């Protein structure tokens, strides 16, 4: 499953270029702030597996809650690195990998406490 090129952004992580995208309009449950903002990531060249990331915040353009955090490229890069450490192989055609931003934060804090 490839993500649409229109509306996607490029990001380089450790010398490899990826594309990431947030859907342009919220789903109904995202609009009601019942589910969090999600985005997808794949390799820019020869995409294989897609990474679906669920953030810990509602979409900024939801219809109910006046707050919501924007997704920043540094957060996307950190999530890509965490997914790669957890075994995501973006060059291999395989099922979608799901990851939550809270899982990424737990993984990062565990790695810093081990060092």
Short mmCIF file of N, CA and C in Angstrom, two decimals:
data_model
loop_
_atom_site.label_atom_id
_atom_site.label_comp_id
_atom_site.label_asym_id
_atom_site.label_seq_id
_atom_site.Cartn_x
_atom_site.Cartn_y
_atom_site.Cartn_z
N UNK A 1 0.85 -1.17 0.00
CA UNK A 1 0.00 0.00 0.00
C UNK A 1 0.89 1.23 0.00
N UNK A 2 0.81 2.04 -1.01
CA UNK A 2 1.59 3.27 -1.10
C UNK A 2 0.73 4.45 -0.69
N UNK A 3 1.36 5.43 -0.09
CA UNK A 3 0.62 6.62 0.30
C UNK A 3 0.57 7.58 -0.90
N UNK A 4 -0.47 8.39 -1.00
CA UNK A 4 -0.56 9.33 -2.12
C UNK A 4 0.59 10.33 -2.08
N UNK A 5 1.12 10.67 -3.22
CA UNK A 5 2.23 11.63 -3.27
C UNK A 5 1.75 13.05 -3.01
N UNK A 6 0.53 13.35 -3.45
CA UNK A 6 0.00 14.69 -3.25
C UNK A 6 -0.19 14.94 -1.75
N UNK A 7 0.40 16.01 -1.27
CA UNK A 7 0.26 16.38 0.13
C UNK A 7 1.29 15.73 1.04
N UNK A 8 2.17 14.90 0.50
CA UNK A 8 3.17 14.27 1.36
C UNK A 8 4.40 15.16 1.46
N UNK A 9 5.17 14.94 2.52
CA UNK A 9 6.38 15.73 2.76
C UNK A 9 7.57 14.78 2.83
N UNK A 10 8.72 15.28 2.46
CA UNK A 10 9.94 14.49 2.51
C UNK A 10 10.66 14.75 3.82
N UNK A 11 11.33 13.71 4.31
CA UNK A 11 12.16 13.84 5.50
C UNK A 11 13.34 12.89 5.34
N UNK A 12 14.51 13.37 5.68
CA UNK A 12 15.72 12.54 5.61
C UNK A 12 16.10 12.14 7.03
N UNK A 13 16.22 10.84 7.25
CA UNK A 13 16.59 10.30 8.56
C UNK A 13 17.80 9.41 8.36
N UNK A 14 18.91 9.80 8.95
CA UNK A 14 20.16 9.04 8.86
C UNK A 14 20.54 8.73 7.41
N UNK A 15 20.35 9.72 6.53
CA UNK A 15 20.75 9.58 5.14
C UNK A 15 19.75 8.88 4.22
N UNK A 16 18.61 8.47 4.75
CA UNK A 16 17.59 7.80 3.95
C UNK A 16 16.38 8.73 3.86
N UNK A 17 15.84 8.88 2.66
CA UNK A 17 14.70 9.78 2.46
C UNK A 17 13.39 9.00 2.57
N UNK A 18 12.48 9.55 3.37
CA UNK A 18 11.14 8.99 3.57
C UNK A 18 10.11 10.03 3.15
N UNK A 19 8.89 9.58 2.93
CA UNK A 19 7.76 10.49 2.72
C UNK A 19 6.78 10.26 3.85
N UNK A 20 6.19 11.33 4.35
CA UNK A 20 5.17 11.18 5.38
C UNK A 20 4.00 12.09 5.04
N UNK A 21 2.84 11.69 5.54
CA UNK A 21 1.63 12.41 5.16
C UNK A 21 0.57 12.31 6.25
N UNK A 22 -0.12 13.41 6.46
CA UNK A 22 -1.30 13.45 7.31
C UNK A 22 -2.48 13.64 6.37
N UNK A 23 -3.55 12.88 6.59
CA UNK A 23 -4.70 13.05 5.70
C UNK A 23 -5.19 14.49 5.76
N UNK A 24 -5.65 15.04 4.62
CA UNK A 24 -5.98 16.46 4.58
C UNK A 24 -7.18 16.86 5.44
N UNK A 25 -8.13 15.97 5.59
CA UNK A 25 -9.31 16.27 6.41
C UNK A 25 -9.44 15.21 7.50
N UNK A 26 -9.96 15.60 8.65
CA UNK A 26 -10.12 14.60 9.71
C UNK A 26 -11.20 13.58 9.37
N UNK A 27 -11.01 12.37 9.89
CA UNK A 27 -12.11 11.40 9.82
C UNK A 27 -13.20 11.91 10.77
N UNK A 28 -14.37 11.30 10.72
CA UNK A 28 -15.45 11.76 11.59
C UNK A 28 -15.06 11.65 13.06
N UNK A 29 -14.46 10.53 13.45
CA UNK A 29 -14.08 10.35 14.86
C UNK A 29 -12.92 11.28 15.24
N UNK A 30 -12.03 11.60 14.30
CA UNK A 30 -10.99 12.57 14.59
C UNK A 30 -11.58 13.97 14.72
N UNK A 31 -12.57 14.29 13.91
CA UNK A 31 -13.23 15.59 14.00
C UNK A 31 -13.93 15.79 15.33
N UNK A 32 -14.46 14.69 15.87
CA UNK A 32 -15.11 14.75 17.18
C UNK A 32 -14.11 14.62 18.33
N UNK A 33 -12.84 14.53 18.03
CA UNK A 33 -11.75 14.38 19.01
C UNK A 33 -11.87 13.08 19.80
N UNK A 34 -12.50 12.07 19.19
CA UNK A 34 -12.60 10.76 19.83
C UNK A 34 -11.36 9.92 19.58
N UNK A 35 -10.71 10.13 18.44
CA UNK A 35 -9.47 9.43 18.12
C UNK A 35 -8.40 10.46 17.82
N UNK A 36 -7.16 10.03 17.99
CA UNK A 36 -6.03 10.94 17.85
C UNK A 36 -5.62 11.12 16.39
N UNK A 37 -4.78 12.10 16.19
CA UNK A 37 -4.20 12.38 14.88
C UNK A 37 -3.29 11.22 14.48
N UNK A 38 -3.34 10.83 13.23
CA UNK A 38 -2.46 9.78 12.71
C UNK A 38 -1.76 10.30 11.46
N UNK A 39 -0.59 9.72 11.21
CA UNK A 39 0.11 9.99 9.95
C UNK A 39 0.79 8.72 9.49
N UNK A 40 1.18 8.70 8.22
CA UNK A 40 1.82 7.52 7.64
C UNK A 40 3.19 7.89 7.09
N UNK A 41 4.09 6.89 7.09
CA UNK A 41 5.45 7.08 6.63
C UNK A 41 5.82 5.91 5.72
N UNK A 42 6.57 6.19 4.66
CA UNK A 42 7.12 5.14 3.81
C UNK A 42 8.42 5.63 3.19
N UNK A 43 9.18 4.70 2.62
CA UNK A 43 10.39 5.07 1.90
C UNK A 43 10.02 5.91 0.69
N UNK A 44 10.87 6.86 0.34
CA UNK A 44 10.60 7.69 -0.83
C UNK A 44 10.86 6.89 -2.11
N UNK A 45 11.96 6.17 -2.16
CA UNK A 45 12.29 5.32 -3.32
C UNK A 45 11.93 3.88 -2.98
N UNK A 46 11.28 3.19 -3.86
CA UNK A 46 10.93 1.77 -3.69
C UNK A 46 10.23 1.50 -2.37
N UNK A 47 9.07 2.13 -2.14
CA UNK A 47 8.37 1.90 -0.87
C UNK A 47 7.90 0.46 -0.73
N UNK A 48 7.94 -0.03 0.49
CA UNK A 48 7.47 -1.38 0.80
C UNK A 48 6.42 -1.30 1.89
N UNK A 49 6.84 -1.51 3.12
CA UNK A 49 5.93 -1.47 4.26
C UNK A 49 5.64 -0.03 4.66
N UNK A 50 4.42 0.21 5.11
CA UNK A 50 4.00 1.53 5.56
C UNK A 50 3.94 1.54 7.08
N UNK A 51 4.40 2.63 7.67
CA UNK A 51 4.33 2.84 9.12
C UNK A 51 3.16 3.78 9.40
N UNK A 52 2.23 3.34 10.23
CA UNK A 52 1.09 4.17 10.63
C UNK A 52 1.31 4.59 12.07
N UNK A 53 1.39 5.89 12.31
CA UNK A 53 1.71 6.42 13.63
C UNK A 53 0.48 7.13 14.20
N UNK A 54 0.11 6.74 15.40
CA UNK A 54 -0.97 7.39 16.13
C UNK A 54 -0.35 8.28 17.18
N UNK A 55 -0.64 9.55 17.13
CA UNK A 55 -0.06 10.50 18.08
C UNK A 55 -0.84 10.45 19.39
N UNK A 56 -0.39 11.22 20.37
CA UNK A 56 -1.08 11.28 21.66
C UNK A 56 -1.91 12.56 21.80
N UNK A 57 -2.30 13.13 20.66
CA UNK A 57 -3.02 14.39 20.66
C UNK A 57 -4.13 14.38 19.61
N UNK A 58 -5.21 15.11 19.85
CA UNK A 58 -6.23 15.22 18.79
C UNK A 58 -5.71 16.09 17.65
N UNK A 59 -6.37 15.99 16.51
CA UNK A 59 -6.00 16.85 15.38
C UNK A 59 -6.22 18.31 15.76
N UNK A 60 -5.34 19.20 15.33
CA UNK A 60 -5.55 20.62 15.62
C UNK A 60 -6.82 21.18 14.97
N UNK A 61 -7.29 20.54 13.89
CA UNK A 61 -8.48 21.02 13.20
C UNK A 61 -9.74 20.24 13.57
N UNK A 62 -9.75 19.63 14.78
CA UNK A 62 -10.96 18.91 15.19
C UNK A 62 -12.07 19.91 15.48
N UNK A 63 -13.28 19.41 15.61
CA UNK A 63 -14.45 20.29 15.73
C UNK A 63 -14.86 20.56 17.17
N UNK A 64 -14.27 19.87 18.14
CA UNK A 64 -14.75 19.95 19.52
C UNK A 64 -13.74 20.60 20.46
N UNK A 65 -12.56 20.01 20.56
CA UNK A 65 -11.54 20.43 21.52
C UNK A 65 -10.68 21.53 20.89
N UNK A 66 -10.52 22.67 21.57
CA UNK A 66 -9.77 23.77 20.96
C UNK A 66 -8.26 23.56 20.89
N UNK A 67 -7.76 22.49 21.47
CA UNK A 67 -6.31 22.29 21.44
C UNK A 67 -5.95 21.05 20.64
N UNK A 68 -4.73 20.96 20.31
CA UNK A 68 -4.19 19.84 19.57
C UNK A 68 -2.79 20.22 19.14
N UNK A 69 -1.87 19.27 19.16
CA UNK A 69 -0.49 19.59 18.83
C UNK A 69 -0.21 19.29 17.36
N UNK A 70 0.57 20.14 16.77
CA UNK A 70 0.99 19.92 15.38
C UNK A 70 2.07 18.85 15.36
N UNK A 71 2.15 18.13 14.26
CA UNK A 71 3.20 17.13 14.07
C UNK A 71 4.42 17.85 13.50
N UNK A 72 5.55 17.70 14.17
CA UNK A 72 6.78 18.36 13.73
C UNK A 72 7.73 17.34 13.10
N UNK A 73 8.53 17.79 12.15
CA UNK A 73 9.46 16.86 11.50
C UNK A 73 10.40 16.15 12.48
N UNK A 74 10.80 16.81 13.55
CA UNK A 74 11.68 16.13 14.52
C UNK A 74 10.97 14.97 15.19
N UNK A 75 9.68 15.12 15.46
CA UNK A 75 8.91 14.01 16.03
C UNK A 75 8.74 12.87 15.04
N UNK A 76 8.57 13.21 13.77
CA UNK A 76 8.46 12.18 12.73
C UNK A 76 9.78 11.42 12.62
N UNK A 77 10.90 12.14 12.63
CA UNK A 77 12.21 11.50 12.54
C UNK A 77 12.46 10.59 13.75
N UNK A 78 12.10 11.05 14.95
CA UNK A 78 12.27 10.22 16.16
C UNK A 78 11.42 8.96 16.08
N UNK A 79 10.22 9.10 15.56
CA UNK A 79 9.33 7.94 15.43
C UNK A 79 9.87 6.95 14.41
N UNK A 80 10.41 7.44 13.30
CA UNK A 80 11.00 6.55 12.29
C UNK A 80 12.16 5.77 12.90
N UNK A 81 13.03 6.46 13.64
CA UNK A 81 14.16 5.77 14.28
C UNK A 81 13.67 4.71 15.27
N UNK A 82 12.66 5.04 16.06
CA UNK A 82 12.12 4.08 17.02
C UNK A 82 11.51 2.88 16.31
N UNK A 83 10.79 3.11 15.23
CA UNK A 83 10.18 2.01 14.48
C UNK A 83 11.24 1.11 13.87
N UNK A 84 12.31 1.71 13.37
CA UNK A 84 13.40 0.91 12.81
C UNK A 84 14.04 0.04 13.91
N UNK A 85 14.21 0.60 15.11
CA UNK A 85 14.76 -0.18 16.22
C UNK A 85 13.82 -1.32 16.63
N UNK A 86 12.52 -1.12 16.43
CA UNK A 86 11.55 -2.16 16.78
C UNK A 86 11.32 -3.16 15.66
N UNK A 87 12.07 -3.03 14.57
CA UNK A 87 12.00 -4.04 13.52
C UNK A 87 11.25 -3.66 12.27
N UNK A 88 10.86 -2.40 12.13
CA UNK A 88 10.19 -1.99 10.89
C UNK A 88 11.18 -2.06 9.74
N UNK A 89 10.79 -2.72 8.69
CA UNK A 89 11.61 -2.84 7.48
C UNK A 89 10.87 -2.14 6.34
N UNK A 90 11.13 -0.86 6.14
CA UNK A 90 10.37 -0.11 5.13
C UNK A 90 10.62 -0.55 3.70
N UNK A 91 11.70 -1.30 3.47
CA UNK A 91 12.02 -1.74 2.11
C UNK A 91 11.39 -3.08 1.76
N UNK A 92 10.77 -3.74 2.71
CA UNK A 92 10.18 -5.06 2.49
C UNK A 92 8.67 -4.95 2.37
N UNK A 93 8.09 -5.58 1.36
CA UNK A 93 6.63 -5.59 1.27
C UNK A 93 6.06 -6.51 2.34
N UNK A 94 5.40 -5.94 3.29
CA UNK A 94 4.79 -6.72 4.36
C UNK A 94 3.67 -5.90 4.97
N UNK A 95 2.98 -6.45 5.93
CA UNK A 95 1.85 -5.70 6.50
C UNK A 95 2.28 -4.36 7.10
N UNK A 96 1.31 -3.53 7.26
CA UNK A 96 1.51 -2.21 7.85
C UNK A 96 1.99 -2.37 9.29
N UNK A 97 2.92 -1.52 9.71
CA UNK A 97 3.36 -1.51 11.10
C UNK A 97 2.67 -0.35 11.80
N UNK A 98 2.06 -0.64 12.93
CA UNK A 98 1.38 0.39 13.73
C UNK A 98 2.30 0.82 14.86
N UNK A 99 2.32 2.10 15.17
CA UNK A 99 3.11 2.60 16.29
C UNK A 99 2.41 3.79 16.90
N UNK A 100 2.45 3.88 18.21
CA UNK A 100 1.88 5.04 18.88
C UNK A 100 3.00 5.95 19.35
N UNK A 101 2.72 7.22 19.44
CA UNK A 101 3.73 8.18 19.89
C UNK A 101 4.10 7.91 21.34
N UNK A 102 3.17 7.45 22.14
CA UNK A 102 3.48 7.14 23.53
C UNK A 102 4.43 5.95 23.62
N UNK A 103 4.30 4.98 22.73
CA UNK A 103 5.23 3.84 22.71
C UNK A 103 6.62 4.32 22.32
N UNK A 104 6.69 5.27 21.38
CA UNK A 104 7.99 5.82 20.98
C UNK A 104 8.65 6.52 22.15
N UNK A 105 7.87 7.29 22.92
CA UNK A 105 8.43 8.00 24.06
C UNK A 105 8.92 7.03 25.14
N UNK A 106 8.15 5.96 25.38
CA UNK A 106 8.58 4.96 26.36
C UNK A 106 9.87 4.30 25.91
N UNK A 107 9.97 3.98 24.63
CA UNK A 107 11.18 3.35 24.10
C UNK A 107 12.37 4.30 24.24
N UNK A 108 12.19 5.56 23.94
CA UNK A 108 13.28 6.52 24.04
C UNK A 108 13.73 6.70 25.49
N UNK A 109 12.78 6.77 26.43
CA UNK A 109 13.16 6.93 27.82
C UNK A 109 13.85 5.70 28.37
N UNK A 110 13.47 4.51 27.91
CA UNK A 110 14.13 3.28 28.34
C UNK A 110 15.56 3.23 27.83
N UNK A 111 15.78 3.70 26.61
CA UNK A 111 17.13 3.69 26.05
C UNK A 111 18.05 4.69 26.76
N UNK A 112 17.52 5.84 27.15
CA UNK A 112 18.36 6.82 27.85
C UNK A 112 18.66 6.36 29.28
N UNK A 113 17.76 5.62 29.90
CA UNK A 113 18.02 5.13 31.26
C UNK A 113 19.02 3.98 31.26
N UNK A 114 19.13 3.24 30.14
CA UNK A 114 20.10 2.15 30.05
C UNK A 114 21.51 2.68 29.81
N UNK A 115 21.60 3.85 29.20
CA UNK A 115 22.93 4.41 28.86
C UNK A 115 23.67 4.93 30.05
#
